[in-house]
Structures are given as structure tokens and as C-alpha cells.
CSV table of C-alpha atoms in Angstrom, one decimal:
chain,number,residue,atom,x,y,z
A,1,THR,CA,261.2,-126.1,-41.2
A,2,VAL,CA,259.3,-123.2,-39.7
A,3,SER,CA,259.4,-120.8,-36.8
A,4,ILE,CA,256.3,-120.8,-34.6
A,5,ILE,CA,255.4,-117.6,-32.7
A,6,ILE,CA,253.0,-118.4,-29.9
A,7,TYR,CA,250.3,-116.0,-28.8
A,8,HIS,CA,247.7,-116.0,-26.0
A,9,MET,CA,245.1,-113.5,-27.2
A,10,GLU,CA,247.2,-110.5,-28.3
A,11,PHE,CA,250.2,-111.3,-26.0
A,12,LYS,CA,253.3,-113.0,-27.5
A,13,LEU,CA,254.4,-115.9,-25.3
A,14,GLY,CA,257.5,-117.1,-27.1
A,15,ILE,CA,258.8,-119.0,-30.1
A,16,GLY,CA,259.5,-122.5,-31.1
A,17,SER,CA,260.2,-124.5,-34.2
A,18,GLY,CA,258.3,-127.0,-36.3
A,19,MET,CA,258.3,-129.1,-39.5
A,20,ILE,CA,255.6,-129.2,-42.2
A,21,TYR,CA,254.9,-132.9,-42.6
A,22,ASP,CA,251.6,-133.0,-44.6
A,23,LYS,CA,249.2,-130.9,-46.6
A,24,GLU,CA,245.7,-131.4,-48.1
A,25,GLU,CA,243.7,-129.5,-50.6
A,26,THR,CA,240.6,-127.5,-49.4
A,27,ASP,CA,237.5,-126.5,-51.4
A,28,ASN,CA,238.8,-123.0,-51.6
A,29,ASP,CA,241.8,-123.6,-53.9
A,30,THR,CA,244.1,-123.5,-50.8
A,31,TYR,CA,245.9,-126.1,-48.7
A,32,TYR,CA,245.8,-127.0,-45.1
A,33,TYR,CA,249.4,-127.5,-43.9
A,34,TYR,CA,250.2,-129.6,-40.9
A,35,VAL,CA,253.2,-128.8,-38.7
A,36,VAL,CA,254.6,-131.1,-36.0
A,37,THR,CA,256.1,-129.4,-33.0
A,38,ASN,CA,256.3,-129.9,-29.2
A,39,GLN,CA,253.2,-129.6,-27.0
A,40,HIS,CA,255.3,-127.5,-24.6
A,41,VAL,CA,255.9,-125.0,-27.4
A,42,VAL,CA,252.1,-124.4,-27.9
A,43,ASP,CA,250.9,-124.7,-24.3
A,44,ASP,CA,248.5,-121.9,-23.5
A,45,ALA,CA,248.4,-120.7,-27.1
A,46,THR,CA,245.1,-119.2,-28.5
A,47,HIS,CA,246.7,-119.0,-31.9
A,48,VAL,CA,250.2,-119.0,-33.6
A,49,LYS,CA,251.9,-117.3,-36.4
A,50,ILE,CA,254.2,-119.4,-38.5
A,51,LYS,CA,257.2,-117.8,-40.2
A,52,MET,CA,258.2,-119.5,-43.4
A,53,ASN,CA,261.7,-119.6,-44.8
A,54,ASN,CA,260.6,-117.2,-47.6
A,55,GLY,CA,259.6,-114.6,-45.0
A,56,ASN,CA,255.8,-115.2,-45.2
A,57,ILE,CA,253.8,-115.2,-42.0
A,58,GLU,CA,250.9,-117.6,-41.9
A,59,LEU,CA,248.2,-117.6,-39.2
A,60,GLY,CA,247.6,-121.0,-37.6
A,61,ASP,CA,246.0,-122.8,-34.7
A,62,VAL,CA,246.8,-125.7,-32.4
A,63,TYR,CA,245.1,-128.4,-34.4
A,64,ALA,CA,245.9,-131.5,-32.3
A,65,PRO,CA,247.3,-130.9,-28.9
A,66,ALA,CA,248.7,-133.9,-26.9
A,67,ASN,CA,246.3,-136.0,-25.0
A,68,THR,CA,248.5,-135.9,-21.9
A,69,GLN,CA,250.8,-133.5,-20.1
A,70,SER,CA,253.6,-132.1,-22.3
A,71,SER,CA,256.5,-134.1,-20.9
A,72,GLY,CA,258.6,-136.9,-22.1
A,73,TYR,CA,258.1,-138.8,-25.3
A,74,GLU,CA,254.4,-137.6,-25.6
A,75,ASP,CA,255.5,-134.0,-26.0
A,76,ILE,CA,254.1,-133.7,-29.6
A,77,ALA,CA,251.4,-131.4,-31.0
A,78,VAL,CA,250.2,-130.5,-34.5
A,79,VAL,CA,249.7,-126.9,-35.7
A,80,ARG,CA,247.6,-126.2,-38.8
A,81,PHE,CA,247.4,-123.3,-41.1
A,82,GLU,CA,245.6,-122.6,-44.4
A,83,SER,CA,247.4,-121.0,-47.4
A,84,SER,CA,247.3,-120.6,-51.1
A,85,GLU,CA,251.1,-120.7,-51.2
A,86,THR,CA,253.0,-123.9,-52.1
A,87,TYR,CA,255.4,-124.9,-49.3
A,88,LYS,CA,257.7,-127.9,-49.2
A,89,ILE,CA,256.8,-130.7,-46.9
A,90,ILE,CA,259.0,-133.4,-45.2
A,91,PRO,CA,256.7,-136.4,-45.0
A,92,MET,CA,256.7,-138.8,-42.1
A,93,PRO,CA,258.3,-142.1,-43.0
A,94,GLU,CA,255.8,-144.8,-43.7
A,95,ASN,CA,257.7,-147.6,-42.2
A,96,THR,CA,257.8,-146.5,-38.6
A,97,ASN,CA,257.2,-148.9,-35.8
A,98,ILE,CA,257.2,-148.0,-32.1
A,99,PHE,CA,257.9,-151.7,-31.2
A,100,SER,CA,260.9,-151.8,-33.5
A,101,PRO,CA,262.1,-148.2,-33.7
A,102,LEU,CA,264.8,-146.7,-36.0
A,103,LYS,CA,268.3,-148.0,-35.1
A,104,LEU,CA,271.1,-145.4,-34.9
A,105,THR,CA,274.7,-145.9,-34.2
A,106,ILE,CA,276.4,-144.3,-31.2
A,107,GLY,CA,278.8,-141.7,-32.7
A,108,GLN,CA,276.6,-141.2,-35.8
A,109,LYS,CA,276.6,-137.6,-37.0
A,110,VAL,CA,273.3,-135.6,-36.8
A,111,PHE,CA,272.1,-132.0,-37.0
A,112,GLY,CA,269.0,-130.1,-36.1
A,113,ILE,CA,267.2,-127.2,-37.7
A,114,GLY,CA,265.2,-124.6,-35.8
A,115,SER,CA,264.9,-121.0,-34.6
A,116,PRO,CA,267.3,-120.6,-31.7
A,117,VAL,CA,266.4,-117.7,-29.4
A,118,ASP,CA,264.7,-115.5,-32.0
A,119,VAL,CA,262.9,-115.8,-35.4
A,120,ALA,CA,265.7,-113.7,-36.8
A,121,TYR,CA,267.7,-117.0,-36.6
A,122,ALA,CA,265.0,-119.1,-38.3
A,123,ASN,CA,266.2,-122.2,-40.1
A,124,ASN,CA,269.6,-122.2,-38.4
A,125,VAL,CA,271.3,-125.5,-38.7
A,126,SER,CA,272.9,-126.6,-35.4
A,127,ASP,CA,276.5,-127.6,-35.2
A,128,VAL,CA,277.0,-131.2,-36.2
A,129,GLY,CA,276.6,-133.5,-33.2
A,130,ILE,CA,276.8,-137.2,-32.6
A,131,VAL,CA,274.3,-139.7,-31.2
A,132,THR,CA,275.4,-140.5,-27.6
A,133,LYS,CA,272.5,-142.8,-26.6
A,134,GLN,CA,269.3,-144.1,-28.0
A,135,THR,CA,266.3,-145.5,-26.1
A,136,ALA,CA,262.9,-146.7,-27.4
A,137,ASN,CA,261.6,-143.1,-27.4
A,138,PHE,CA,264.6,-140.7,-27.4
A,139,ILE,CA,267.8,-139.9,-29.3
A,140,VAL,CA,270.3,-138.3,-27.0
A,141,HIS,CA,272.8,-136.2,-29.1
A,142,THR,CA,275.4,-133.5,-28.9
A,143,ALA,CA,274.0,-131.2,-31.6
A,144,ASN,CA,273.5,-127.7,-30.1
A,145,ILE,CA,269.9,-127.2,-29.1
A,146,ASN,CA,268.9,-123.8,-27.7
A,147,PRO,CA,265.6,-122.3,-26.5
A,148,GLY,CA,263.4,-121.8,-29.6
A,149,ASN,CA,264.8,-125.0,-31.2
A,150,SER,CA,262.1,-127.1,-29.4
A,151,GLY,CA,259.8,-128.7,-32.0
A,152,GLY,CA,262.4,-128.6,-34.8
A,153,PRO,CA,263.5,-131.7,-36.7
A,154,LEU,CA,266.7,-133.7,-36.2
A,155,PHE,CA,268.4,-135.2,-39.3
A,156,THR,CA,271.2,-137.6,-40.2
A,157,MET,CA,274.0,-136.2,-42.3
A,158,ASP,CA,272.4,-137.6,-45.4
A,159,GLY,CA,269.1,-135.6,-44.7
A,160,LYS,CA,267.0,-138.4,-43.2
A,161,PHE,CA,264.4,-137.1,-40.7
A,162,ILE,CA,264.9,-139.0,-37.5
A,163,GLY,CA,263.3,-137.0,-34.6
A,164,ILE,CA,261.8,-133.9,-33.1
A,165,ASN,CA,264.0,-131.9,-30.7
A,166,THR,CA,262.6,-131.4,-27.3
A,167,GLN,CA,263.4,-130.2,-23.8
A,168,ARG,CA,262.8,-132.7,-21.1
A,169,LEU,CA,263.1,-132.6,-17.3
A,170,GLU,CA,264.0,-135.7,-15.5
A,171,VAL,CA,264.6,-136.5,-11.8
A,172,ILE,CA,267.8,-138.4,-11.3
A,173,ASN,CA,268.9,-139.2,-7.7
A,174,GLY,CA,266.5,-136.5,-6.4
A,175,GLU,CA,267.9,-133.8,-8.7
A,176,VAL,CA,266.0,-132.2,-11.6
A,177,VAL,CA,268.1,-132.6,-14.7
A,178,GLU,CA,267.2,-130.7,-17.9
A,179,GLY,CA,267.8,-132.9,-21.0
A,180,ILE,CA,268.6,-130.3,-23.7
A,181,ALA,CA,270.0,-132.3,-26.5
A,182,GLU,CA,267.3,-134.9,-26.9
A,183,SER,CA,264.9,-135.7,-29.7
A,184,ILE,CA,261.7,-137.8,-29.7
A,185,ILE,CA,262.4,-140.6,-32.1
A,186,VAL,CA,260.6,-140.5,-35.4
A,187,ASP,CA,258.7,-143.7,-34.8
A,188,ARG,CA,257.1,-142.3,-31.6
A,189,VAL,CA,256.4,-139.0,-33.4
A,190,ALA,CA,254.6,-140.7,-36.3
A,191,TYR,CA,252.7,-142.9,-33.8
A,192,LEU,CA,251.5,-140.0,-31.8
A,193,ILE,CA,250.4,-138.0,-34.9
């Protein structure tokens, strides 16, 4: 799990979180690393800096922005950086299916990892929460998600990657409601990537 520091030209816009899910060798004896995050994290970014858990800072770019507006279950983007370092990846599960998504149990314990508020808190594990609802695209849970956690992964207690934490606004009975503790389910994330 990484911190993503967002820049527009030389101006720092904010931070978010992400997860390295893939890498490929280049011809330069380096690797391209691919990080999944939320599109709303990298909106307006000209480049990003990625802070690794060992303290390294890698320069990256928004490799694959979302094809649509950054809202709802399509709020996924991919950031890429090149490095000669070896970093751990958490691969996307191969058996995902948006028509038959992962089934969770209401009350199942989950936790998130991210960079709440500041990169000084990188790789913080949220308090343990429970799944309160699941739809075809979202996992609603009670694990604490703060600004900066957007784009970070959600896991079951046995370490299974199940979703990407996001912030979502929804209109309910004419009122705008902010869905803070939600994750885009892994099946949808893999499909969008």
C-alpha cells in the first residue's frame, strides 16, 4: 500500500492512497509498477509522487484515468511509476466476475490500509469494522475511512483483498449524503482495470 501525493505542475493538490497490483520488466533493467487508486484522487494531476513504505519516493504519472466522471463504482484510475527497486505487489484475484461478485457476510470483519490526512500516517491500518451492506458494486462497512484513505485497499481479517475505499456522494430524498465508509468491490475494480 502506498501514499499518492498529487501535483498540478509544481503545486501540491493533496494526498490519497493506492495499492501496487502489478509490475512488468522494462528494457532498462527496471520495472513498471501499476498502482490502483480512485480517479477522484488523481483528478487534475499532472504528475504524482508515490511514497513507499520504506520511505522511498517514486515519480509517477496517471497511466489510465477513468473513462467517465469520477463518481460511483467507476471511480478507479491507475498510476504508473518506473523503478529499479523491488516492491511487493498484491495481485488482482483472477476469478473476479462482475455478474457474480464476491459474496461477503453482513457482520464480517474488515479493515482498510491507507494514508489518513497526511503521508506521515502512511500505511495506517483502520480500526476493525464490519460489513453492513453489500451491493453489486459496493461494500458498505464501518472501518474508519478518513480523507487521504481514498484509493486504499480493504481487506478481510485473513488478509484477502476485497475492495478499494472510496468517497461517494449520493442524493437521497433530495439531500446530498456522503458515503464515507464504502469500497468499490474487487470484481468491479478488476473489471475496470
